[in-house]
């Protein structure tokens, strides 16, 4: 049974039993405390917690999931996979424990011919929470299970909660007995390798509080509406139904594994280490493919960093298999073809995915080449020092700064006859991870407790009227101060205000929130920010400028018209630039992010090279031409499928509901899904001035533009500068570039002549300095101030030249100068002096201490500097005193 069929049978089974089929949410989680969707129930948490009323009484989904906490274990065991699919059926106050058990048993044991999974009843075991006698009775009655195949386990295994105060409850897990060749008899309580968990049924029936750990919490009371949350591991069912040993050998993963074996010339199953590497490649390529299909792009932070790590671990594993050449051009198409039956978007979006993956592989192969050079130097230095162990901090530097994997460092060090101080490396890695976890925890703690919004959201969605009106009469539904719901807020307080309706736009889709006020009888509130803390609810962060506002008060939202005008100009300009980009560069130049506010817009797009000045000008001209053509801007609300059929562009990384808003500028010329505010016609934008184009990653570029009056003001500033240049240089505007180039060439030539003169002048000073030498205890010493010099290089050249003239007897040269307004001392010591124990580094450091700064260097030559120019003579005296001759 193919994995795609397992997925479809699940959805069909529950759809036939009254469940709403909910499409998989994005791998990028909406939950602010999660980077990725890590479990099938994550998209349903707001409904289970009561934060948002459930739009249906029962639902089913097959959710795409990503977990990266155990990424180092991927391939080593059959349990760990980065990407996986979790099938779930959910009830929100509808059916409960008995029906959930009945559904599970029916689907698992119904024959394949009748639409089920066809498991033999004799191979199935269940575990229940130790005190859940009710579940045990149901398993016996519904499934006819004997006592021996029902096992009681404690909270650590059979109790579920979110880790925070809220809903939770006991769970019951279904296991498949793989047979005696996989372990000891006696059920999952004895051996959970032989007995494989395939389905978990959570009976969410209690309100929990004081949650300290998985097992330490307080049950407050039963929930008024009990929920069901179940999850079946699709990959686990797949490898059982396909008769293979693990998830890596299933139909959606095995093709990449086999191709990795073919490309490397190694056989899967012949060597444990090679098997692990092939499984890593198969898992990571599929996981990266699915992440990029959901809009994630490689970067150095957040989800982009995780994606980059997956891609690089794949490259690294292929290299450890002996393949140095690029392989993604073969591996990714294989994964695409294996996944497209279940997820057609991997084929639809493949051109974009391929461009990102191939570019990342090319860049990392270059990084590996650079890292290899650095590692070679470190190996040579280690051997020169007479040790056989590469320092841990060197391995960490290679890993952290250059992206050089530790196991590659271990392998290459071993080839050179060295070991690596792994304990020191692990200690530095632990320190880094601890800091990262602390940062993440701080960020998580900083987020508001979303439960405060549940009562307000239960009253319905906030109605946004701002598309048609700048003012709206409304009512205050709630006030939040310091994270707690209150009844009033007074002058000077900062608060969040929840309204029934609002004309103020909440920050979303790259558009900054509206500026404005909220007024009512006896109060005025200045709006600081407008956000959507939970789906469907708009919250206004305000400061009470005067009076007192209370719940149930009548109020009027007032948008700052100038701000809104500027915001609509900037957002519509973003659409024009995006359309112009695609017209000039082609459909691969796809928007990957944006930000716009009054007078300014920036747009990030997928591209891996800088735009030429000519290309930038062409994009700018096309966008401004669209403004001059006064194109009509039309907005329509329709279903997502209708919008896609119409050709509307959905942006990667954005999440859309079943109903969407389509914004047309000039009909199909620019047609995008967008909830932002826009001008009525393109001419209202006024002007777009493209001010910069830069890199924001190996596969991403950024365009920044000023819009409207801000664009005009910037151009008038440039015009004033050009006018001043034409006047000062007495040159017509069109000849300015040539005239400035001439002046720069003349300046460069003059600087060269000056440098030659100064070099000759320095050379003339060498004999005088040599003559100033004196001898103490057999060491020749030159100690002189040489005035002002243009650079430290001039001073260094002078010092080494004087040292070279002093012969082979022990000699020390210490010269001081003012370099670019700062004091500097350079000390040079010849070989004979070094043999007597005189070293330049400590002497330069001594001088720097007198100058109020720092210094040091090698034994033969070193430099010191500081801030006190008047102390140059004293610094030289300190050098001489430091000789102790």
PDB file of N, CA, C and O in Angstrom, residues 730-795:
ATOM      1  N   UNK A 730      32.058  73.816 -12.738  1.00  0.00           N
ATOM      2  CA  UNK A 730      31.885  74.554 -14.003  1.00  0.00           C
ATOM      3  C   UNK A 730      31.782  73.572 -15.175  1.00  0.00           C
ATOM      4  O   UNK A 730      32.455  73.725 -16.207  1.00  0.00           O
ATOM      5  N   UNK A 731      30.893  72.587 -14.972  1.00  0.00           N
ATOM      6  CA  UNK A 731      30.729  71.527 -15.965  1.00  0.00           C
ATOM      7  C   UNK A 731      29.239  71.261 -16.172  1.00  0.00           C
ATOM      8  O   UNK A 731      28.489  71.165 -15.200  1.00  0.00           O
ATOM      9  N   UNK A 732      28.786  71.148 -17.429  1.00  0.00           N
ATOM     10  CA  UNK A 732      27.383  70.804 -17.676  1.00  0.00           C
ATOM     11  C   UNK A 732      27.022  69.458 -17.042  1.00  0.00           C
ATOM     12  O   UNK A 732      27.878  68.576 -16.903  1.00  0.00           O
ATOM     13  N   UNK A 733      25.772  69.291 -16.668  1.00  0.00           N
ATOM     14  CA  UNK A 733      25.327  68.091 -15.954  1.00  0.00           C
ATOM     15  C   UNK A 733      25.678  66.807 -16.685  1.00  0.00           C
ATOM     16  O   UNK A 733      26.149  65.845 -16.083  1.00  0.00           O
ATOM     17  N   UNK A 734      25.467  66.775 -18.004  1.00  0.00           N
ATOM     18  CA  UNK A 734      25.701  65.546 -18.738  1.00  0.00           C
ATOM     19  C   UNK A 734      27.187  65.177 -18.813  1.00  0.00           C
ATOM     20  O   UNK A 734      27.542  64.039 -19.127  1.00  0.00           O
ATOM     21  N   UNK A 735      28.069  66.149 -18.526  1.00  0.00           N
ATOM     22  CA  UNK A 735      29.500  65.870 -18.572  1.00  0.00           C
ATOM     23  C   UNK A 735      30.095  65.596 -17.180  1.00  0.00           C
ATOM     24  O   UNK A 735      31.292  65.355 -17.050  1.00  0.00           O
ATOM     25  N   UNK A 736      29.236  65.633 -16.147  1.00  0.00           N
ATOM     26  CA  UNK A 736      29.737  65.442 -14.778  1.00  0.00           C
ATOM     27  C   UNK A 736      30.454  64.110 -14.572  1.00  0.00           C
ATOM     28  O   UNK A 736      31.531  64.078 -13.967  1.00  0.00           O
ATOM     29  N   UNK A 737      29.915  62.985 -15.044  1.00  0.00           N
ATOM     30  CA  UNK A 737      30.621  61.716 -14.801  1.00  0.00           C
ATOM     31  C   UNK A 737      32.050  61.727 -15.349  1.00  0.00           C
ATOM     32  O   UNK A 737      32.979  61.279 -14.669  1.00  0.00           O
ATOM     33  N   UNK A 738      32.218  62.237 -16.570  1.00  0.00           N
ATOM     34  CA  UNK A 738      33.560  62.267 -17.145  1.00  0.00           C
ATOM     35  C   UNK A 738      34.475  63.211 -16.376  1.00  0.00           C
ATOM     36  O   UNK A 738      35.660  62.906 -16.149  1.00  0.00           O
ATOM     37  N   UNK A 739      33.912  64.357 -15.961  1.00  0.00           N
ATOM     38  CA  UNK A 739      34.712  65.354 -15.249  1.00  0.00           C
ATOM     39  C   UNK A 739      35.166  64.806 -13.886  1.00  0.00           C
ATOM     40  O   UNK A 739      36.327  64.956 -13.487  1.00  0.00           O
ATOM     41  N   UNK A 740      34.252  64.138 -13.178  1.00  0.00           N
ATOM     42  CA  UNK A 740      34.594  63.570 -11.875  1.00  0.00           C
ATOM     43  C   UNK A 740      35.620  62.448 -12.039  1.00  0.00           C
ATOM     44  O   UNK A 740      36.544  62.304 -11.238  1.00  0.00           O
ATOM     45  N   UNK A 741      35.479  61.656 -13.110  1.00  0.00           N
ATOM     46  CA  UNK A 741      36.451  60.588 -13.367  1.00  0.00           C
ATOM     47  C   UNK A 741      37.841  61.178 -13.613  1.00  0.00           C
ATOM     48  O   UNK A 741      38.855  60.631 -13.144  1.00  0.00           O
ATOM     49  N   UNK A 742      37.886  62.305 -14.344  1.00  0.00           N
ATOM     50  CA  UNK A 742      39.172  62.972 -14.588  1.00  0.00           C
ATOM     51  C   UNK A 742      39.797  63.429 -13.279  1.00  0.00           C
ATOM     52  O   UNK A 742      41.002  63.258 -13.045  1.00  0.00           O
ATOM     53  N   UNK A 743      38.970  64.059 -12.421  1.00  0.00           N
ATOM     54  CA  UNK A 743      39.478  64.554 -11.147  1.00  0.00           C
ATOM     55  C   UNK A 743      39.975  63.409 -10.259  1.00  0.00           C
ATOM     56  O   UNK A 743      41.005  63.546  -9.593  1.00  0.00           O
ATOM     57  N   UNK A 744      39.255  62.301 -10.265  1.00  0.00           N
ATOM     58  CA  UNK A 744      39.680  61.158  -9.459  1.00  0.00           C
ATOM     59  C   UNK A 744      41.001  60.589  -9.974  1.00  0.00           C
ATOM     60  O   UNK A 744      41.882  60.214  -9.191  1.00  0.00           O
ATOM     61  N   UNK A 745      41.137  60.542 -11.300  1.00  0.00           N
ATOM     62  CA  UNK A 745      42.386  60.050 -11.870  1.00  0.00           C
ATOM     63  C   UNK A 745      43.542  60.966 -11.510  1.00  0.00           C
ATOM     64  O   UNK A 745      44.643  60.514 -11.166  1.00  0.00           O
ATOM     65  N   UNK A 746      43.279  62.289 -11.567  1.00  0.00           N
ATOM     66  CA  UNK A 746      44.320  63.249 -11.205  1.00  0.00           C
ATOM     67  C   UNK A 746      44.691  63.125  -9.736  1.00  0.00           C
ATOM     68  O   UNK A 746      45.864  63.185  -9.362  1.00  0.00           O
ATOM     69  N   UNK A 747      43.663  62.941  -8.904  1.00  0.00           N
ATOM     70  CA  UNK A 747      43.904  62.803  -7.470  1.00  0.00           C
ATOM     71  C   UNK A 747      44.719  61.550  -7.175  1.00  0.00           C
ATOM     72  O   UNK A 747      45.649  61.568  -6.363  1.00  0.00           O
ATOM     73  N   UNK A 748      44.390  60.455  -7.856  1.00  0.00           N
ATOM     74  CA  UNK A 748      45.122  59.216  -7.654  1.00  0.00           C
ATOM     75  C   UNK A 748      46.578  59.349  -8.065  1.00  0.00           C
ATOM     76  O   UNK A 748      47.497  58.887  -7.376  1.00  0.00           O
ATOM     77  N   UNK A 749      46.794  60.059  -9.193  1.00  0.00           N
ATOM     78  CA  UNK A 749      48.164  60.267  -9.658  1.00  0.00           C
ATOM     79  C   UNK A 749      48.938  61.148  -8.680  1.00  0.00           C
ATOM     80  O   UNK A 749      50.119  60.900  -8.388  1.00  0.00           O
ATOM     81  N   UNK A 750      48.250  62.173  -8.172  1.00  0.00           N
ATOM     82  CA  UNK A 750      48.906  63.066  -7.212  1.00  0.00           C
ATOM     83  C   UNK A 750      49.261  62.322  -5.931  1.00  0.00           C
ATOM     84  O   UNK A 750      50.345  62.501  -5.367  1.00  0.00           O
ATOM     85  N   UNK A 751      48.335  61.475  -5.463  1.00  0.00           N
ATOM     86  CA  UNK A 751      48.605  60.696  -4.251  1.00  0.00           C
ATOM     87  C   UNK A 751      49.790  59.755  -4.468  1.00  0.00           C
ATOM     88  O   UNK A 751      50.604  59.543  -3.562  1.00  0.00           O
ATOM     89  N   UNK A 752      49.882  59.214  -5.673  1.00  0.00           N
ATOM     90  CA  UNK A 752      51.007  58.321  -5.972  1.00  0.00           C
ATOM     91  C   UNK A 752      52.331  59.077  -5.923  1.00  0.00           C
ATOM     92  O   UNK A 752      53.326  58.594  -5.364  1.00  0.00           O
ATOM     93  N   UNK A 753      52.331  60.307  -6.513  1.00  0.00           N
ATOM     94  CA  UNK A 753      53.558  61.113  -6.499  1.00  0.00           C
ATOM     95  C   UNK A 753      53.923  61.511  -5.073  1.00  0.00           C
ATOM     96  O   UNK A 753      55.093  61.488  -4.680  1.00  0.00           O
ATOM     97  N   UNK A 754      52.916  61.877  -4.281  1.00  0.00           N
ATOM     98  CA  UNK A 754      53.171  62.252  -2.879  1.00  0.00           C
ATOM     99  C   UNK A 754      53.775  61.080  -2.126  1.00  0.00           C
ATOM    100  O   UNK A 754      54.723  61.228  -1.349  1.00  0.00           O
ATOM    101  N   UNK A 755      53.191  59.863  -2.355  1.00  0.00           N
ATOM    102  CA  UNK A 755      53.713  58.679  -1.682  1.00  0.00           C
ATOM    103  C   UNK A 755      55.166  58.419  -2.067  1.00  0.00           C
ATOM    104  O   UNK A 755      55.984  58.027  -1.225  1.00  0.00           O
ATOM    105  N   UNK A 756      55.469  58.647  -3.349  1.00  0.00           N
ATOM    106  CA  UNK A 756      56.862  58.453  -3.792  1.00  0.00           C
ATOM    107  C   UNK A 756      57.796  59.437  -3.104  1.00  0.00           C
ATOM    108  O   UNK A 756      58.904  59.089  -2.677  1.00  0.00           O
ATOM    109  N   UNK A 757      57.345  60.729  -3.018  1.00  0.00           N
ATOM    110  CA  UNK A 757      58.157  61.747  -2.343  1.00  0.00           C
ATOM    111  C   UNK A 757      58.353  61.383  -0.867  1.00  0.00           C
ATOM    112  O   UNK A 757      59.459  61.507  -0.325  1.00  0.00           O
ATOM    113  N   UNK A 758      57.272  60.963  -0.219  1.00  0.00           N
ATOM    114  CA  UNK A 758      57.370  60.632   1.198  1.00  0.00           C
ATOM    115  C   UNK A 758      58.264  59.417   1.410  1.00  0.00           C
ATOM    116  O   UNK A 758      59.016  59.357   2.386  1.00  0.00           O
ATOM    117  N   UNK A 759      58.161  58.448   0.494  1.00  0.00           N
ATOM    118  CA  UNK A 759      59.014  57.272   0.601  1.00  0.00           C
ATOM    119  C   UNK A 759      60.488  57.656   0.474  1.00  0.00           C
ATOM    120  O   UNK A 759      61.346  57.159   1.220  1.00  0.00           O
ATOM    121  N   UNK A 760      60.770  58.587  -0.473  1.00  0.00           N
ATOM    122  CA  UNK A 760      62.158  59.050  -0.649  1.00  0.00           C
ATOM    123  C   UNK A 760      62.628  59.800   0.593  1.00  0.00           C
ATOM    124  O   UNK A 760      63.780  59.657   1.038  1.00  0.00           O
ATOM    125  N   UNK A 761      61.703  60.605   1.166  1.00  0.00           N
ATOM    126  CA  UNK A 761      62.055  61.370   2.363  1.00  0.00           C
ATOM    127  C   UNK A 761      62.336  60.443   3.536  1.00  0.00           C
ATOM    128  O   UNK A 761      63.266  60.669   4.323  1.00  0.00           O
ATOM    129  N   UNK A 762      61.525  59.357   3.644  1.00  0.00           N
ATOM    130  CA  UNK A 762      61.762  58.392   4.710  1.00  0.00           C
ATOM    131  C   UNK A 762      63.121  57.714   4.535  1.00  0.00           C
ATOM    132  O   UNK A 762      63.859  57.505   5.502  1.00  0.00           O
ATOM    133  N   UNK A 763      63.437  57.375   3.298  1.00  0.00           N
ATOM    134  CA  UNK A 763      64.714  56.714   3.022  1.00  0.00           C
ATOM    135  C   UNK A 763      65.891  57.600   3.430  1.00  0.00           C
ATOM    136  O   UNK A 763      66.935  57.117   3.893  1.00  0.00           O
ATOM    137  N   UNK A 764      65.698  58.898   3.245  1.00  0.00           N
ATOM    138  CA  UNK A 764      66.777  59.835   3.605  1.00  0.00           C
ATOM    139  C   UNK A 764      66.977  59.911   5.121  1.00  0.00           C
ATOM    140  O   UNK A 764      68.051  60.305   5.589  1.00  0.00           O
ATOM    141  N   UNK A 765      65.935  59.545   5.885  1.00  0.00           N
ATOM    142  CA  UNK A 765      66.033  59.634   7.341  1.00  0.00           C
ATOM    143  C   UNK A 765      66.734  58.418   7.956  1.00  0.00           C
ATOM    144  O   UNK A 765      67.149  58.448   9.102  1.00  0.00           O
ATOM    145  N   UNK A 766      66.831  57.356   7.176  1.00  0.00           N
ATOM    146  CA  UNK A 766      67.401  56.114   7.724  1.00  0.00           C
ATOM    147  C   UNK A 766      68.828  56.308   8.228  1.00  0.00           C
ATOM    148  O   UNK A 766      69.149  55.907   9.366  1.00  0.00           O
ATOM    149  N   UNK A 767      69.726  56.929   7.441  1.00  0.00           N
ATOM    150  CA  UNK A 767      71.104  57.110   7.947  1.00  0.00           C
ATOM    151  C   UNK A 767      71.151  57.892   9.257  1.00  0.00           C
ATOM    152  O   UNK A 767      71.942  57.579  10.150  1.00  0.00           O
ATOM    153  N   UNK A 768      70.309  58.937   9.371  1.00  0.00           N
ATOM    154  CA  UNK A 768      70.304  59.744  10.596  1.00  0.00           C
ATOM    155  C   UNK A 768      69.903  58.897  11.803  1.00  0.00           C
ATOM    156  O   UNK A 768      70.473  59.027  12.891  1.00  0.00           O
ATOM    157  N   UNK A 769      68.906  58.041  11.594  1.00  0.00           N
ATOM    158  CA  UNK A 769      68.446  57.202  12.699  1.00  0.00           C
ATOM    159  C   UNK A 769      69.500  56.173  13.078  1.00  0.00           C
ATOM    160  O   UNK A 769      69.702  55.877  14.264  1.00  0.00           O
ATOM    161  N   UNK A 770      70.185  55.620  12.080  1.00  0.00           N
ATOM    162  CA  UNK A 770      71.256  54.665  12.368  1.00  0.00           C
ATOM    163  C   UNK A 770      72.373  55.332  13.161  1.00  0.00           C
ATOM    164  O   UNK A 770      72.927  54.757  14.113  1.00  0.00           O
ATOM    165  N   UNK A 771      72.690  56.578  12.786  1.00  0.00           N
ATOM    166  CA  UNK A 771      73.743  57.316  13.503  1.00  0.00           C
ATOM    167  C   UNK A 771      73.349  57.595  14.944  1.00  0.00           C
ATOM    168  O   UNK A 771      74.197  57.768  15.817  1.00  0.00           O
ATOM    169  N   UNK A 772      72.011  57.669  15.211  1.00  0.00           N
ATOM    170  CA  UNK A 772      71.542  57.979  16.565  1.00  0.00           C
ATOM    171  C   UNK A 772      71.583  56.761  17.489  1.00  0.00           C
ATOM    172  O   UNK A 772      71.256  56.867  18.677  1.00  0.00           O
ATOM    173  N   UNK A 773      72.026  55.630  16.956  1.00  0.00           N
ATOM    174  CA  UNK A 773      72.040  54.408  17.764  1.00  0.00           C
ATOM    175  C   UNK A 773      73.058  54.518  18.898  1.00  0.00           C
ATOM    176  O   UNK A 773      74.104  55.142  18.755  1.00  0.00           O
ATOM    177  N   UNK A 774      72.752  53.908  20.024  1.00  0.00           N
ATOM    178  CA  UNK A 774      73.695  53.810  21.128  1.00  0.00           C
ATOM    179  C   UNK A 774      73.726  52.358  21.584  1.00  0.00           C
ATOM    180  O   UNK A 774      72.824  51.573  21.277  1.00  0.00           O
ATOM    181  N   UNK A 775      74.754  52.026  22.343  1.00  0.00           N
ATOM    182  CA  UNK A 775      74.933  50.632  22.758  1.00  0.00           C
ATOM    183  C   UNK A 775      74.936  50.531  24.277  1.00  0.00           C
ATOM    184  O   UNK A 775      75.544  51.366  24.962  1.00  0.00           O
ATOM    185  N   UNK A 776      74.225  49.510  24.778  1.00  0.00           N
ATOM    186  CA  UNK A 776      74.193  49.245  26.223  1.00  0.00           C
ATOM    187  C   UNK A 776      74.305  47.747  26.432  1.00  0.00           C
ATOM    188  O   UNK A 776      73.494  46.977  25.896  1.00  0.00           O
ATOM    189  N   UNK A 777      75.333  47.361  27.173  1.00  0.00           N
ATOM    190  CA  UNK A 777      75.551  45.934  27.471  1.00  0.00           C
ATOM    191  C   UNK A 777      75.558  45.072  26.209  1.00  0.00           C
ATOM    192  O   UNK A 777      74.977  43.984  26.170  1.00  0.00           O
ATOM    193  N   UNK A 778      76.169  45.585  25.158  1.00  0.00           N
ATOM    194  CA  UNK A 778      76.331  44.808  23.933  1.00  0.00           C
ATOM    195  C   UNK A 778      75.122  44.794  23.023  1.00  0.00           C
ATOM    196  O   UNK A 778      75.098  44.087  22.014  1.00  0.00           O
ATOM    197  N   UNK A 779      74.083  45.580  23.337  1.00  0.00           N
ATOM    198  CA  UNK A 779      72.880  45.656  22.495  1.00  0.00           C
ATOM    199  C   UNK A 779      72.763  47.062  21.919  1.00  0.00           C
ATOM    200  O   UNK A 779      72.804  48.052  22.656  1.00  0.00           O
ATOM    201  N   UNK A 780      72.647  47.127  20.583  1.00  0.00           N
ATOM    202  CA  UNK A 780      72.480  48.418  19.917  1.00  0.00           C
ATOM    203  C   UNK A 780      71.008  48.822  20.000  1.00  0.00           C
ATOM    204  O   UNK A 780      70.116  48.034  19.672  1.00  0.00           O
ATOM    205  N   UNK A 781      70.794  50.093  20.427  1.00  0.00           N
ATOM    206  CA  UNK A 781      69.417  50.567  20.630  1.00  0.00           C
ATOM    207  C   UNK A 781      69.197  51.844  19.825  1.00  0.00           C
ATOM    208  O   UNK A 781      70.007  52.773  19.883  1.00  0.00           O
ATOM    209  N   UNK A 782      68.090  51.852  19.036  1.00  0.00           N
ATOM    210  CA  UNK A 782      67.644  53.075  18.372  1.00  0.00           C
ATOM    211  C   UNK A 782      66.298  53.437  18.966  1.00  0.00           C
ATOM    212  O   UNK A 782      65.337  52.673  18.865  1.00  0.00           O
ATOM    213  N   UNK A 783      66.221  54.611  19.569  1.00  0.00           N
ATOM    214  CA  UNK A 783      65.000  55.079  20.229  1.00  0.00           C
ATOM    215  C   UNK A 783      64.747  56.518  19.795  1.00  0.00           C
ATOM    216  O   UNK A 783      65.430  57.429  20.198  1.00  0.00           O
ATOM    217  N   UNK A 784      63.736  56.690  18.909  1.00  0.00           N
ATOM    218  CA  UNK A 784      63.525  58.030  18.354  1.00  0.00           C
ATOM    219  C   UNK A 784      62.051  58.284  18.064  1.00  0.00           C
ATOM    220  O   UNK A 784      61.298  57.378  17.709  1.00  0.00           O
ATOM    221  N   UNK A 785      61.679  59.575  18.218  1.00  0.00           N
ATOM    222  CA  UNK A 785      60.385  60.045  17.698  1.00  0.00           C
ATOM    223  C   UNK A 785      60.619  60.564  16.288  1.00  0.00           C
ATOM    224  O   UNK A 785      61.573  61.300  16.045  1.00  0.00           O
ATOM    225  N   UNK A 786      59.712  60.213  15.353  1.00  0.00           N
ATOM    226  CA  UNK A 786      59.941  60.599  13.954  1.00  0.00           C
ATOM    227  C   UNK A 786      58.859  61.529  13.425  1.00  0.00           C
ATOM    228  O   UNK A 786      58.721  61.701  12.209  1.00  0.00           O
ATOM    229  N   UNK A 787      58.093  62.135  14.330  1.00  0.00           N
ATOM    230  CA  UNK A 787      57.117  63.140  13.901  1.00  0.00           C
ATOM    231  C   UNK A 787      55.813  62.521  13.413  1.00  0.00           C
ATOM    232  O   UNK A 787      55.320  61.540  13.949  1.00  0.00           O
ATOM    233  N   UNK A 788      55.272  63.126  12.329  1.00  0.00           N
ATOM    234  CA  UNK A 788      53.963  62.719  11.807  1.00  0.00           C
ATOM    235  C   UNK A 788      54.130  61.892  10.535  1.00  0.00           C
ATOM    236  O   UNK A 788      54.881  62.276   9.653  1.00  0.00           O
ATOM    237  N   UNK A 789      53.380  60.783  10.439  1.00  0.00           N
ATOM    238  CA  UNK A 789      53.410  59.943   9.238  1.00  0.00           C
ATOM    239  C   UNK A 789      51.980  59.656   8.790  1.00  0.00           C
ATOM    240  O   UNK A 789      51.040  59.704   9.579  1.00  0.00           O
ATOM    241  N   UNK A 790      51.843  59.312   7.494  1.00  0.00           N
ATOM    242  CA  UNK A 790      50.508  59.077   6.942  1.00  0.00           C
ATOM    243  C   UNK A 790      49.926  57.728   7.351  1.00  0.00           C
ATOM    244  O   UNK A 790      48.718  57.573   7.436  1.00  0.00           O
ATOM    245  N   UNK A 791      50.794  56.736   7.543  1.00  0.00           N
ATOM    246  CA  UNK A 791      50.270  55.410   7.835  1.00  0.00           C
ATOM    247  C   UNK A 791      51.234  54.628   8.727  1.00  0.00           C
ATOM    248  O   UNK A 791      52.441  54.920   8.766  1.00  0.00           O
ATOM    249  N   UNK A 792      50.677  53.601   9.388  1.00  0.00           N
ATOM    250  CA  UNK A 792      51.499  52.720  10.209  1.00  0.00           C
ATOM    251  C   UNK A 792      52.462  51.915   9.336  1.00  0.00           C
ATOM    252  O   UNK A 792      53.537  51.511   9.787  1.00  0.00           O
ATOM    253  N   UNK A 793      52.080  51.688   8.066  1.00  0.00           N
ATOM    254  CA  UNK A 793      52.966  50.967   7.152  1.00  0.00           C
ATOM    255  C   UNK A 793      54.263  51.734   6.921  1.00  0.00           C
ATOM    256  O   UNK A 793      55.346  51.138   6.814  1.00  0.00           O
ATOM    257  N   UNK A 794      54.167  53.083   6.846  1.00  0.00           N
ATOM    258  CA  UNK A 794      55.379  53.897   6.676  1.00  0.00           C
ATOM    259  C   UNK A 794      56.294  53.742   7.895  1.00  0.00           C
ATOM    260  O   UNK A 794      57.518  53.616   7.762  1.00  0.00           O
ATOM    261  N   UNK A 795      55.674  53.755   9.088  1.00  0.00           N
ATOM    262  CA  UNK A 795      56.467  53.613  10.302  1.00  0.00           C
ATOM    263  C   UNK A 795      57.108  52.220  10.367  1.00  0.00           C
ATOM    264  O   UNK A 795      58.286  52.082  10.716  1.00  0.00           O
TER     265      UNK A 795
END
